[in-house]
Coordinates of C-alpha atoms (C1' of nucleotides) in Angstrom, one line a residue:
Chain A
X1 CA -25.0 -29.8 18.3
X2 CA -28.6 -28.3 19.4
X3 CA -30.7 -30.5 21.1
X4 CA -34.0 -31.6 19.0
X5 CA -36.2 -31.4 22.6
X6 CA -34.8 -27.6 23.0
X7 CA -35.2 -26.7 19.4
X8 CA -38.9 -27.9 19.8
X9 CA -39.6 -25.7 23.0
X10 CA -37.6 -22.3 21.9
X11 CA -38.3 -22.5 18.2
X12 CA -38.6 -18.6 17.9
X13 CA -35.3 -18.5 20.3
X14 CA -33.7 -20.5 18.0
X15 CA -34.7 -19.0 14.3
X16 CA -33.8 -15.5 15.6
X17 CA -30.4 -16.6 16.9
X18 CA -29.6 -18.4 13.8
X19 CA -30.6 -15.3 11.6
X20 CA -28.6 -13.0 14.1
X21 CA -25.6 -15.2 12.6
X22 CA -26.9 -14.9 8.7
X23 CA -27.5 -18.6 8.8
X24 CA -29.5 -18.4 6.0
X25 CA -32.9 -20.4 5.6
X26 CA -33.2 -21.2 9.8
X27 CA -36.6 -21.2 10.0
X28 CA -36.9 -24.0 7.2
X29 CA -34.2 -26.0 8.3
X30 CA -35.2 -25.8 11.9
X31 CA -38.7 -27.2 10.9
X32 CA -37.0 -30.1 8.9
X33 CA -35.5 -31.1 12.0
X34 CA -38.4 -31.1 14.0
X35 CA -40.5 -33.1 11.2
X36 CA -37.7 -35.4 10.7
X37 CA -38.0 -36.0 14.5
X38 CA -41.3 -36.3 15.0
X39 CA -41.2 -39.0 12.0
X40 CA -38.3 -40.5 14.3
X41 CA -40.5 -41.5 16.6
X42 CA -43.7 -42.5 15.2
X43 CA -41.6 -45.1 12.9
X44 CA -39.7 -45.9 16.6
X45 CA -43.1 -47.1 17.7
X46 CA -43.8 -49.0 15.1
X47 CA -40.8 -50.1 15.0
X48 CA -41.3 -51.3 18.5
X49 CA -44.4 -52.9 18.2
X50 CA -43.3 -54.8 15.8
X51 CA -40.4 -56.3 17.3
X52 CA -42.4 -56.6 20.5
X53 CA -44.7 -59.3 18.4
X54 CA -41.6 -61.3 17.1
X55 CA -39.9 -61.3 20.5
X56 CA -43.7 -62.6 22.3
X57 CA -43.6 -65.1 19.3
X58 CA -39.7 -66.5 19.9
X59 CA -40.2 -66.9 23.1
X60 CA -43.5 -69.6 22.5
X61 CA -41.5 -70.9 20.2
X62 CA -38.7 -72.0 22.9
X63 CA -41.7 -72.7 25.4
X64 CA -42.8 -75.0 22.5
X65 CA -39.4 -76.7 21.8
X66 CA -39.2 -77.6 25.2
X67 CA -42.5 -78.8 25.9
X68 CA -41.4 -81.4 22.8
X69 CA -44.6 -79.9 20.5
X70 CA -41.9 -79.7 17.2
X71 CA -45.0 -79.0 15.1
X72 CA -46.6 -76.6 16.9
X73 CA -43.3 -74.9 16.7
X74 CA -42.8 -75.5 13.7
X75 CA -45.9 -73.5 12.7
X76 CA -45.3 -70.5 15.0
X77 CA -42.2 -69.4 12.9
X78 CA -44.3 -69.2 9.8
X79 CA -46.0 -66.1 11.8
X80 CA -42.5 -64.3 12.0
X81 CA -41.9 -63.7 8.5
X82 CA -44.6 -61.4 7.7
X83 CA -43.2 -59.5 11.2
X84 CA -39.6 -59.9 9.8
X85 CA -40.0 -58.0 6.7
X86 CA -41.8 -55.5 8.2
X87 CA -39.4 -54.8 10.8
X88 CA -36.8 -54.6 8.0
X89 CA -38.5 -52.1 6.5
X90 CA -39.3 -50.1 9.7
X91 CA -35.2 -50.5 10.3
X92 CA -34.1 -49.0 6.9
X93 CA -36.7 -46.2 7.1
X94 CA -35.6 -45.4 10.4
X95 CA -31.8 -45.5 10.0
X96 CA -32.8 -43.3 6.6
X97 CA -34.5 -40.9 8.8
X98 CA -31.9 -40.9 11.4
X99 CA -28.7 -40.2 9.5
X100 CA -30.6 -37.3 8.3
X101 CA -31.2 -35.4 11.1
X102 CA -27.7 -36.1 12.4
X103 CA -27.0 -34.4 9.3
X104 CA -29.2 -32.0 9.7
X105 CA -28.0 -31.2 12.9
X106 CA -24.2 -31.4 12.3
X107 CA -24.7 -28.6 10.0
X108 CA -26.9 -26.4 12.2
X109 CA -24.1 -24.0 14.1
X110 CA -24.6 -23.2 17.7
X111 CA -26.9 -19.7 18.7
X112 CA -25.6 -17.0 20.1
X113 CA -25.7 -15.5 23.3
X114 CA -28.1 -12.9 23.8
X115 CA -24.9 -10.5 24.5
X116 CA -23.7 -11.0 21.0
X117 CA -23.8 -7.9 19.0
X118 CA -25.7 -7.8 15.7
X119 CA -23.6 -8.1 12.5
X120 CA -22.1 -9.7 9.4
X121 CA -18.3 -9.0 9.5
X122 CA -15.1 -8.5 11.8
X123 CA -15.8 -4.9 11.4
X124 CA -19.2 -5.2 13.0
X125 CA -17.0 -6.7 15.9
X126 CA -17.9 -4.5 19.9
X127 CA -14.7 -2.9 21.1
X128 CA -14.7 -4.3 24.9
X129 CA -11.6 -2.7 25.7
X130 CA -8.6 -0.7 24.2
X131 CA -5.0 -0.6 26.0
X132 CA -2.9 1.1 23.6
X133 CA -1.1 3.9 26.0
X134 CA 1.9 1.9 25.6
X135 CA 1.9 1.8 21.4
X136 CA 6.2 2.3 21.2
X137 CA 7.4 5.3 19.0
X138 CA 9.6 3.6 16.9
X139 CA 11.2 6.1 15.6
X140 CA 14.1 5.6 13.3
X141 CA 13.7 1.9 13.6
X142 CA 10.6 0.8 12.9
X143 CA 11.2 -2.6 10.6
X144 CA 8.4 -5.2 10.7
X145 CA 9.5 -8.4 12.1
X146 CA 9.8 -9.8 9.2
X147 CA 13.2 -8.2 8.0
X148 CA 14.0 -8.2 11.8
X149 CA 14.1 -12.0 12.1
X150 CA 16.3 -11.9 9.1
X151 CA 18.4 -9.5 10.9
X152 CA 18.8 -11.5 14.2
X153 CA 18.6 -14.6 12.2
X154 CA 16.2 -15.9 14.6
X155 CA 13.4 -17.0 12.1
X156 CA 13.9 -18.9 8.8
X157 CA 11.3 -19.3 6.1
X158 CA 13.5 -20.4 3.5
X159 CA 14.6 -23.3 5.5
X160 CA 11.3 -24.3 6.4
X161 CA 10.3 -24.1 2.7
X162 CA 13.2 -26.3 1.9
X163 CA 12.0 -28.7 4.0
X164 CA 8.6 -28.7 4.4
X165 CA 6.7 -25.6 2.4
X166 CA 5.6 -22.7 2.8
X167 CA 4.3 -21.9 6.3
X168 CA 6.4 -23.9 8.1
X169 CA 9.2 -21.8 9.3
X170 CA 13.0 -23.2 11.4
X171 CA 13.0 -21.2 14.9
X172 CA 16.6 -20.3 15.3
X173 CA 19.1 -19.5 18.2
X174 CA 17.3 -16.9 20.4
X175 CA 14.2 -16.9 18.4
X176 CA 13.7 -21.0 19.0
X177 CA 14.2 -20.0 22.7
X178 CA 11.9 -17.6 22.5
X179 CA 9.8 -20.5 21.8
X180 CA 10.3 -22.6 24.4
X181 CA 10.4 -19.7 27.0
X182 CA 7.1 -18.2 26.2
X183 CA 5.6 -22.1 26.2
X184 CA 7.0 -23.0 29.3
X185 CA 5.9 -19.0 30.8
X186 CA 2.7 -19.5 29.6
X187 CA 2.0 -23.3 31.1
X188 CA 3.1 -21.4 34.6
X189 CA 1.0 -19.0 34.6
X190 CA -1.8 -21.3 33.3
X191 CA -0.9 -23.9 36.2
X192 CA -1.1 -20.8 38.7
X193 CA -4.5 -20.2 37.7
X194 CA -5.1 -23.8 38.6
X195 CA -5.0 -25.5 35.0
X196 CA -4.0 -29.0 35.1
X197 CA -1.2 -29.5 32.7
X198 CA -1.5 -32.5 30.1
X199 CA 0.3 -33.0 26.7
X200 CA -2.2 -34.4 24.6
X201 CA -1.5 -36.4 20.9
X202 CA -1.6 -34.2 18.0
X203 CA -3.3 -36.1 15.8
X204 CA -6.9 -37.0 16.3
X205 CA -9.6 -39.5 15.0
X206 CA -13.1 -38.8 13.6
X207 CA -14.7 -38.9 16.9
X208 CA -13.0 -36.7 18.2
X209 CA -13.1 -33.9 15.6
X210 CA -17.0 -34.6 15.8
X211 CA -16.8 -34.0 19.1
X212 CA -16.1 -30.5 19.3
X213 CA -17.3 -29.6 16.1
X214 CA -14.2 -29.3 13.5
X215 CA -16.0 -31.6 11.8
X216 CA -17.9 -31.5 9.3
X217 CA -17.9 -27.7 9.2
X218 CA -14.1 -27.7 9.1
X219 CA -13.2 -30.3 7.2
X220 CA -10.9 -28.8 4.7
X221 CA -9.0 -26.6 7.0
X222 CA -7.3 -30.0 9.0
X223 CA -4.6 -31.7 7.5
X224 CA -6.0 -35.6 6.9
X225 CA -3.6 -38.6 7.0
X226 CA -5.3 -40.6 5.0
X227 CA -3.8 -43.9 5.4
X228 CA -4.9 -43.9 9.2
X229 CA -8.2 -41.5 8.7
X230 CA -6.2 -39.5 11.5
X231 CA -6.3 -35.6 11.4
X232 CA -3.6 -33.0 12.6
X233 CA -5.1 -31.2 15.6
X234 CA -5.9 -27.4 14.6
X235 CA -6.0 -27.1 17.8
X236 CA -5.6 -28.5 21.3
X237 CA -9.0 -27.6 22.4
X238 CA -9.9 -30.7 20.1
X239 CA -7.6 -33.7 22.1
X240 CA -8.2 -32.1 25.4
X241 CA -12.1 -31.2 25.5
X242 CA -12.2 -34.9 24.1
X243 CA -11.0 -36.3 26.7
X244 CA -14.2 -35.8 28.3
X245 CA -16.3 -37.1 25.4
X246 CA -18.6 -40.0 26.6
X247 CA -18.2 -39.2 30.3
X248 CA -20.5 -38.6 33.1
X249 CA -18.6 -36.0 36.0
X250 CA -19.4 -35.9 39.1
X251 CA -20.1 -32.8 41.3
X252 CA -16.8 -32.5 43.5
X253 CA -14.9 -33.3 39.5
X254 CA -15.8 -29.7 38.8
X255 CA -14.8 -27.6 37.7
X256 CA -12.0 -29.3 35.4
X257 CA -9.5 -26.9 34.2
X258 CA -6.7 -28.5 31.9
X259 CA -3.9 -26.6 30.0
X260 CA -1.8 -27.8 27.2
X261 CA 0.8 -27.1 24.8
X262 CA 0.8 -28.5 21.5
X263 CA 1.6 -27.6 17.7
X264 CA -1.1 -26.8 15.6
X265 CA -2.0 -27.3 12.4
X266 CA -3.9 -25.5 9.7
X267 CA -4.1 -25.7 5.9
X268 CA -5.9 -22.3 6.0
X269 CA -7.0 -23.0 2.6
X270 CA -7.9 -20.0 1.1
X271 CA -7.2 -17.1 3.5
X272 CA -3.3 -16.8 1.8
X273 CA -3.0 -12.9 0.5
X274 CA -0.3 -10.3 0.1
X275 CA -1.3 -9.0 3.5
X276 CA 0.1 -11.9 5.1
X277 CA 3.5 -12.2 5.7
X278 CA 6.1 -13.5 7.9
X279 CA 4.8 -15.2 11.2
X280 CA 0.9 -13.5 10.8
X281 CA -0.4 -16.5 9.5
X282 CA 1.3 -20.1 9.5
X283 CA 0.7 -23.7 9.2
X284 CA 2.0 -25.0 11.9
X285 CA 2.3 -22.8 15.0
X286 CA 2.5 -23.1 19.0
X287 CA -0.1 -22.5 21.2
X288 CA -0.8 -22.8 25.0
X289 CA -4.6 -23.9 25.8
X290 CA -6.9 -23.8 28.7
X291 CA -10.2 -25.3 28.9
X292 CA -13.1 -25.7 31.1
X293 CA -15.8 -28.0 32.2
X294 CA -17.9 -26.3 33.8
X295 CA -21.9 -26.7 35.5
X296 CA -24.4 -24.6 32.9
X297 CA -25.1 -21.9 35.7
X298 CA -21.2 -21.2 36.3
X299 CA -19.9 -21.0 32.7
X300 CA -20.7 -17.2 32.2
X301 CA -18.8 -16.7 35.4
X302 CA -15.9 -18.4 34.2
X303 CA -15.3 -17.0 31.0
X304 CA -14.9 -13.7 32.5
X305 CA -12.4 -15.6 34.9
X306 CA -10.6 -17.2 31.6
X307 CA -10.6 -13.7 29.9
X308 CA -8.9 -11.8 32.6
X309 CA -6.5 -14.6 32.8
X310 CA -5.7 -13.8 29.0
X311 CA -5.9 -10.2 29.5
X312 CA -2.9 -10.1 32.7
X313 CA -0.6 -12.8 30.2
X314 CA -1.1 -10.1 27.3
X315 CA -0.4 -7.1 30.1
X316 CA 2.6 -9.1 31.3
X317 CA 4.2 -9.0 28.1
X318 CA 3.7 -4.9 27.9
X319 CA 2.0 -5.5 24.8
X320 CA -1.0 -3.0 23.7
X321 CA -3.9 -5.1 23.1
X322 CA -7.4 -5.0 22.2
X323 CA -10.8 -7.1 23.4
X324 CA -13.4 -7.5 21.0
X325 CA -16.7 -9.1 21.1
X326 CA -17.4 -10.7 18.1
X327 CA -20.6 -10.1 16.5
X328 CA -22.8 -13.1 15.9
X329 CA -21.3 -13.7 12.0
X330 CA -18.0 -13.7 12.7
X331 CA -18.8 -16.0 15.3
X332 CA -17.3 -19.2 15.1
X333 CA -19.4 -22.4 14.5
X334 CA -19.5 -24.1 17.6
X335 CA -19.6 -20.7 19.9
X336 CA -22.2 -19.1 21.7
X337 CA -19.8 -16.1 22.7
X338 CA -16.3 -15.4 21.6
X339 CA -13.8 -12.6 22.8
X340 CA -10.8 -12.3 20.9
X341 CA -7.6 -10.4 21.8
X342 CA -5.6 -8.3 19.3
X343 CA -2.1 -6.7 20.5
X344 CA -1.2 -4.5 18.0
X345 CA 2.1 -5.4 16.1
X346 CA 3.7 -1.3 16.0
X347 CA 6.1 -1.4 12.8
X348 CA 3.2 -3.1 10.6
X349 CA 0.6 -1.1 12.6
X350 CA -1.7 -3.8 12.7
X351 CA -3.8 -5.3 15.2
X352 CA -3.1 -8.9 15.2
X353 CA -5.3 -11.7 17.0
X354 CA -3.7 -13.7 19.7
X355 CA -6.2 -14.9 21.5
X356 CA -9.9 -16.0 21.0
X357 CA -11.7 -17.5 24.5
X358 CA -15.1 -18.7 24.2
X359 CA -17.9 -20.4 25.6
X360 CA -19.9 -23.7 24.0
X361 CA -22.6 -23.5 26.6
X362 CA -23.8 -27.0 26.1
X363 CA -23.1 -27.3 22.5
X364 CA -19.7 -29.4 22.3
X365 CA -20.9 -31.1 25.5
X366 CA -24.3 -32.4 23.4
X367 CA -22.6 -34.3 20.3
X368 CA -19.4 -35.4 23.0
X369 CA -22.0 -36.9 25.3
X370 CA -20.3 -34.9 28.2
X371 CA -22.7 -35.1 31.0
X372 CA -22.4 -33.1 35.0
X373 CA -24.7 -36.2 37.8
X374 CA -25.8 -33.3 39.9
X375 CA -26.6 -33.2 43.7
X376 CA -30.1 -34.8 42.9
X377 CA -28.5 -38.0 41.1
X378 CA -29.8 -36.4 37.3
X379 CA -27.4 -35.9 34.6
X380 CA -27.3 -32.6 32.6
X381 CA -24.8 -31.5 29.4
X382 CA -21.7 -29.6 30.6
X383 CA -20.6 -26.2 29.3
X384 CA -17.3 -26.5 27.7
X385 CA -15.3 -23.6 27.3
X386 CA -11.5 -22.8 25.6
X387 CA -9.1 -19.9 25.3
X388 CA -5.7 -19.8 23.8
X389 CA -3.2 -18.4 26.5
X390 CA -1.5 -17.8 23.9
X391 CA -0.9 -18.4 20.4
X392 CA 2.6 -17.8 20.0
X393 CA 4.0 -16.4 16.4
X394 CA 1.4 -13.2 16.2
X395 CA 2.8 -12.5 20.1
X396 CA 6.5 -13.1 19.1
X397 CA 6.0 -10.7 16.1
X398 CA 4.4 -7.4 18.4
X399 CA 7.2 -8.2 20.8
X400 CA 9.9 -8.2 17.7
X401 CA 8.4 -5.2 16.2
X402 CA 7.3 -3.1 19.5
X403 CA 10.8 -3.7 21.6
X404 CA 13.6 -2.7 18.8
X405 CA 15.6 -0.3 19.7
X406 CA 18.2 0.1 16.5
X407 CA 20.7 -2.2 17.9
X408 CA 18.9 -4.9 19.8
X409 CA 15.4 -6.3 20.9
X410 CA 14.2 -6.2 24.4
X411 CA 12.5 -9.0 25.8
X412 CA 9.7 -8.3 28.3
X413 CA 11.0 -8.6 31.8
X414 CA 8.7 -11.3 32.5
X415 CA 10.2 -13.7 30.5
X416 CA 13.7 -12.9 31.2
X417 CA 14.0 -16.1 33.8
X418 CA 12.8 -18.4 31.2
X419 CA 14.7 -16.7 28.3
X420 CA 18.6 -16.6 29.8
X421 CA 18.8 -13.4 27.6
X422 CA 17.1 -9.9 28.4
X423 CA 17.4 -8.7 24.4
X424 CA 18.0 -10.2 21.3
X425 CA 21.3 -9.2 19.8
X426 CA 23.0 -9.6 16.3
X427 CA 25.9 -12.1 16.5
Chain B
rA1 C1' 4.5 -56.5 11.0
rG2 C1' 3.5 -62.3 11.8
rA3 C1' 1.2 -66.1 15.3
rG4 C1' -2.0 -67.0 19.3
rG5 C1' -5.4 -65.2 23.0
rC6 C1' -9.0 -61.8 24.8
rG7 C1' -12.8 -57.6 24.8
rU8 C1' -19.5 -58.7 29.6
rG9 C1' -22.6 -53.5 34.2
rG10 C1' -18.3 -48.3 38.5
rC11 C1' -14.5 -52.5 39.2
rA12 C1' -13.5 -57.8 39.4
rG13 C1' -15.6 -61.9 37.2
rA14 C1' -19.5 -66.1 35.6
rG15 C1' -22.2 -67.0 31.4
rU16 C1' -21.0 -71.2 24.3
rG17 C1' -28.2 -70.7 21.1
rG18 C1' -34.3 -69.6 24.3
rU19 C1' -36.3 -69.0 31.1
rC20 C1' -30.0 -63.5 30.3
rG21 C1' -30.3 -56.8 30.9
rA22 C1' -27.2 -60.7 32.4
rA23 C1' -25.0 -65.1 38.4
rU24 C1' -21.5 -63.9 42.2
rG25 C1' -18.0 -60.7 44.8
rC26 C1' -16.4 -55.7 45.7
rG27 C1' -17.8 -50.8 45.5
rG28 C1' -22.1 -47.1 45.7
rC29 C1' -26.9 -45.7 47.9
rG30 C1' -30.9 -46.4 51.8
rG31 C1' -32.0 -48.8 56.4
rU32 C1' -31.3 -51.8 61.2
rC33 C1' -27.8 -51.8 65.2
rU34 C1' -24.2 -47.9 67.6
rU35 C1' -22.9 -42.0 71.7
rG36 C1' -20.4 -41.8 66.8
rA37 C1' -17.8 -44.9 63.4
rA38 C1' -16.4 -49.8 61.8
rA39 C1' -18.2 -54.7 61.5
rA40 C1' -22.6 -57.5 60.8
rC41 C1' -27.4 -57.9 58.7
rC42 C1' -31.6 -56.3 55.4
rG43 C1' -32.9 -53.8 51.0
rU44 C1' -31.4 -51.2 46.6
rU45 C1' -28.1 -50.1 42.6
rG46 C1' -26.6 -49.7 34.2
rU47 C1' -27.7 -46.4 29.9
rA48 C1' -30.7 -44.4 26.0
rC49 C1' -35.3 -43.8 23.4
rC50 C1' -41.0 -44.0 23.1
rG51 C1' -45.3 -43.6 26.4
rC52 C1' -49.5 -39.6 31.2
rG53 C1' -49.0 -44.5 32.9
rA54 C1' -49.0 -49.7 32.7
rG55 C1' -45.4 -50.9 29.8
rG56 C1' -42.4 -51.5 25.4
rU57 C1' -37.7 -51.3 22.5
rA58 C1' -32.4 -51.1 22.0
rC59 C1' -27.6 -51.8 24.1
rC60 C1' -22.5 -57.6 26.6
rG61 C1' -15.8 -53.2 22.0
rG62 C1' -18.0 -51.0 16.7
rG63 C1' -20.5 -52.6 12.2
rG64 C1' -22.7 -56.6 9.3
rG65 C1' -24.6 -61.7 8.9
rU66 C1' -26.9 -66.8 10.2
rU67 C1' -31.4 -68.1 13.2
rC68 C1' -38.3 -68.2 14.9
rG69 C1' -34.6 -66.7 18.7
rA70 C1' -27.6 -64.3 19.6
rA71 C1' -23.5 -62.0 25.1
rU72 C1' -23.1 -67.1 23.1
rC73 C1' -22.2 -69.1 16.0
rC74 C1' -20.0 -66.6 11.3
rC75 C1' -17.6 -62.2 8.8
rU76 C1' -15.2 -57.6 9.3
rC77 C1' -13.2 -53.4 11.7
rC78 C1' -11.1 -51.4 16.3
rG79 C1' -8.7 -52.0 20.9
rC80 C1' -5.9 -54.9 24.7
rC81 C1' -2.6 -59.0 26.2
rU82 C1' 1.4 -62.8 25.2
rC83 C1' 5.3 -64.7 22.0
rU84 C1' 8.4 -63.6 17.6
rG85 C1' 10.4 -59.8 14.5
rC86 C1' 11.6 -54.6 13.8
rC87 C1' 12.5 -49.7 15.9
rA88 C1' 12.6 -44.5 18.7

RNA sequence: AGAGGCGUGGCAGAGUGGUCGAAUGCGGCGGUCUUGAAAACCGUUGUACCGCGAGGUACCGGGGGUUCGAAUCCCUCCGCCUCUGCCA
């Protein structure tokens, strides 16, 4: 969430960066906000006054009762009533006033970085960088991983349909170890790099999906329990940056780096075409996360750090990939710079994202209350930033499809140790 | 899930209607002393908002209520503990 004080001082920052997104009416909305807060604090004061009166005027009124002078007392609290009503008023005029501009702001998305190129869709996305020397000739065998997991009978829809429903497929044999050995590869490498390992819960409250900003923008793309007003996580950037809502870090804290592994869980209402099949898009899926808090002057500095990370896992694998830096309106809400990462997926000969790392700056860290005490004793917001390392079902598909060979799938040798297998085989 | 208890500042822990933003201890910070450190002693030490400032307002788990006045009484929600029950 933007910060009213900021807004005020870099209005013209602040309309142009929500225009370079296509946020349409900014400059309108932007001046709502300020009005609303400015009215915030003139009905404050009054506010304040009054209650200032009745609090002088209680506080006779013990003096009174003590001194024994019941009548004189008695006659003081006549005076408070006029103040009582008033202050009632003040109350409800302020908490009206007040729950608008929260909404205001909730619904104001973060601006982007000055980097961020200009545009409207993932096509207006920057190519960063292209690694595609290594884009297999399959030859012969060129089947999309969709009839290959059929083949190897390592992935099972129709069983996860049975069960459950669409989108929620049964790993099997060598494919559900596949699972498990690029999880426990990834949280390796992650803890290398100095990532704290935690296994968060996967379902979250209100708060918390406040917090970082899945809601309200997302709200329909989480699965809601309603009976306990709990959410499944979309992802774990939610539980994990939340752990640091409400708290005040000190200096030698920083930076925190956490990792996870966790499930996650989208409804993905509406993005369902003929173009998505097998494991491209899913309900639930795997992912390993890593996540920073970091001081405001470092965070550029470590998302370069968190991006390279990304770029040697997807390297590791052998997998061609792509960076891309999105354009301000395929930006997501919350982000003030996101770089995604595509490996391309050879027997569909598509690019498929894997990745996406990105940096809040300070504006997860404003609505969670996450606050850095610096060397001078004063408190400023954090910057929060997140990258999957990585989401597992697109990189389980460019592996299937990239590595056939006709009779077999290789695995990359990097996962070999965790995998007890070098190659998928029929059996 | 049922019964009972509890939720106060970084921590521990007083406070059952006014003088309480809150005793006391520990911790933290500053100082005295010391070659240095410890101990001892002195001082200081919550957060947010408004205001140039003086100062004001709010906050004792969250929300609501009673009252001139609430940490204190009532309602409700959440959380924790104990016992009973149930169950990975």
């Amino acid at each position: 969430m933007l910060q009213v004080a900021t807004i005020k001082n870099n209005l013209d920052k602040y309309v142009n960066g929500l225009q370079k997104r296509g946020f349409k009416g900014a400059e309108e909305l932007l001046n709502d906000v300020l009005t609303l807060d400015e009215n915030r604090k003139r009905i404050q004061g009054e506010l304040d006054e009054v209650l200032h009166e009745s609090n002088k005027i209680a506080k006779e009124i013990g003096q009174l009762f003590k001194q024994g002078k019941k009548d004189e007392a008695e006659k003081a609290k006549t005076r408070t009533s006029e103040l009582k009503q008033k202050s009632k008023t003040l109350t409800e005029e302020l908490n009206g006033i007040e729950t608008s501009l929260t909404k205001h702001l909730y619904n104001i998305p973060n601006i982007p970085h000055e980097s961020v190129p200009v545009g409207n869709t993932d096509e207006d996305n920057e190519l960063v960088k292209l690694k595609d020397k290594n884009i297999p000739n399959l030859g012969d065998h060129k089947k999309p991983h969709w009839d290959l997991i059929e083949e190897y009978d390592i992935v099972d829809f129709e069983l996860g349909n049975k069960v459950s429903g669409a989108g929620f497929p049964f790993y099997k044999k060598q494919g559900a170890r596949m699972v498990r050995g690029m999880i426990n590869y990834f949280l390796d490498k992650a803890a290398e790099a100095g990532y704290e390992e935690v296994q968060p819960p996967v379902v979250i409250n209100e708060a918390s999906g406040l917090g970082t900003g899945q809601l309200p923008d997302k709200e329909g793309q989480m699965y809601h329990m309603e009976a306990n007003d709990l959410y499944l996580i979309p992802t774990a950037e939610v539980p994990i940056t939340n752990m640091y809502r409400d708290v005040i870090l000190k200096q030698d804290e920083l930076p925190v780096k956490h990792t996870g592994h966790t499930p996650c869980f989208r409804r993905e209402a509406g993005s369902w075409g003929s173009h998505v099949r097998g494991l491209n898009r899913l309900h639930q899926f795997d992912k390993v996360e890593i996540v920073q808090v970091v001081e405001p002057e470092k965070s550029y500095e470590v998302l370069d750090e968190m991006v390279s990370h990304v770029e040697n896992l997807i390297k590791s694998l052998g997998l061609p990939y792509r960076i891309l830096r999105l354009c301000a309106g395929d930006l997501g809400f919350t982000a003030a710079i996101t770089y995604d990462f595509e490996v391309y997926s050879a027997a569909q000969e598509k690019w498929l994202e894997v990745s996406s790392v990105s940096n809040f700056e300070t504006y997860q860290a404003n609505r969670l209350k996450l606050r850095i005490k610096n060397k001078e004793g004063k408190k400023e917001l954090a910057h929060t930033l997140n990258g999957s390392a990585l989401a597992l079902p697109r990189i389980m598909a460019a592996i299937l499809e990239n590595n056939q060979t006709g009779d077999s799938i290789k695995m990359p040798e990097v996962l070999h140790p965790y995998l007890g297998f070098k190659e998928i085989t029929r059996r």
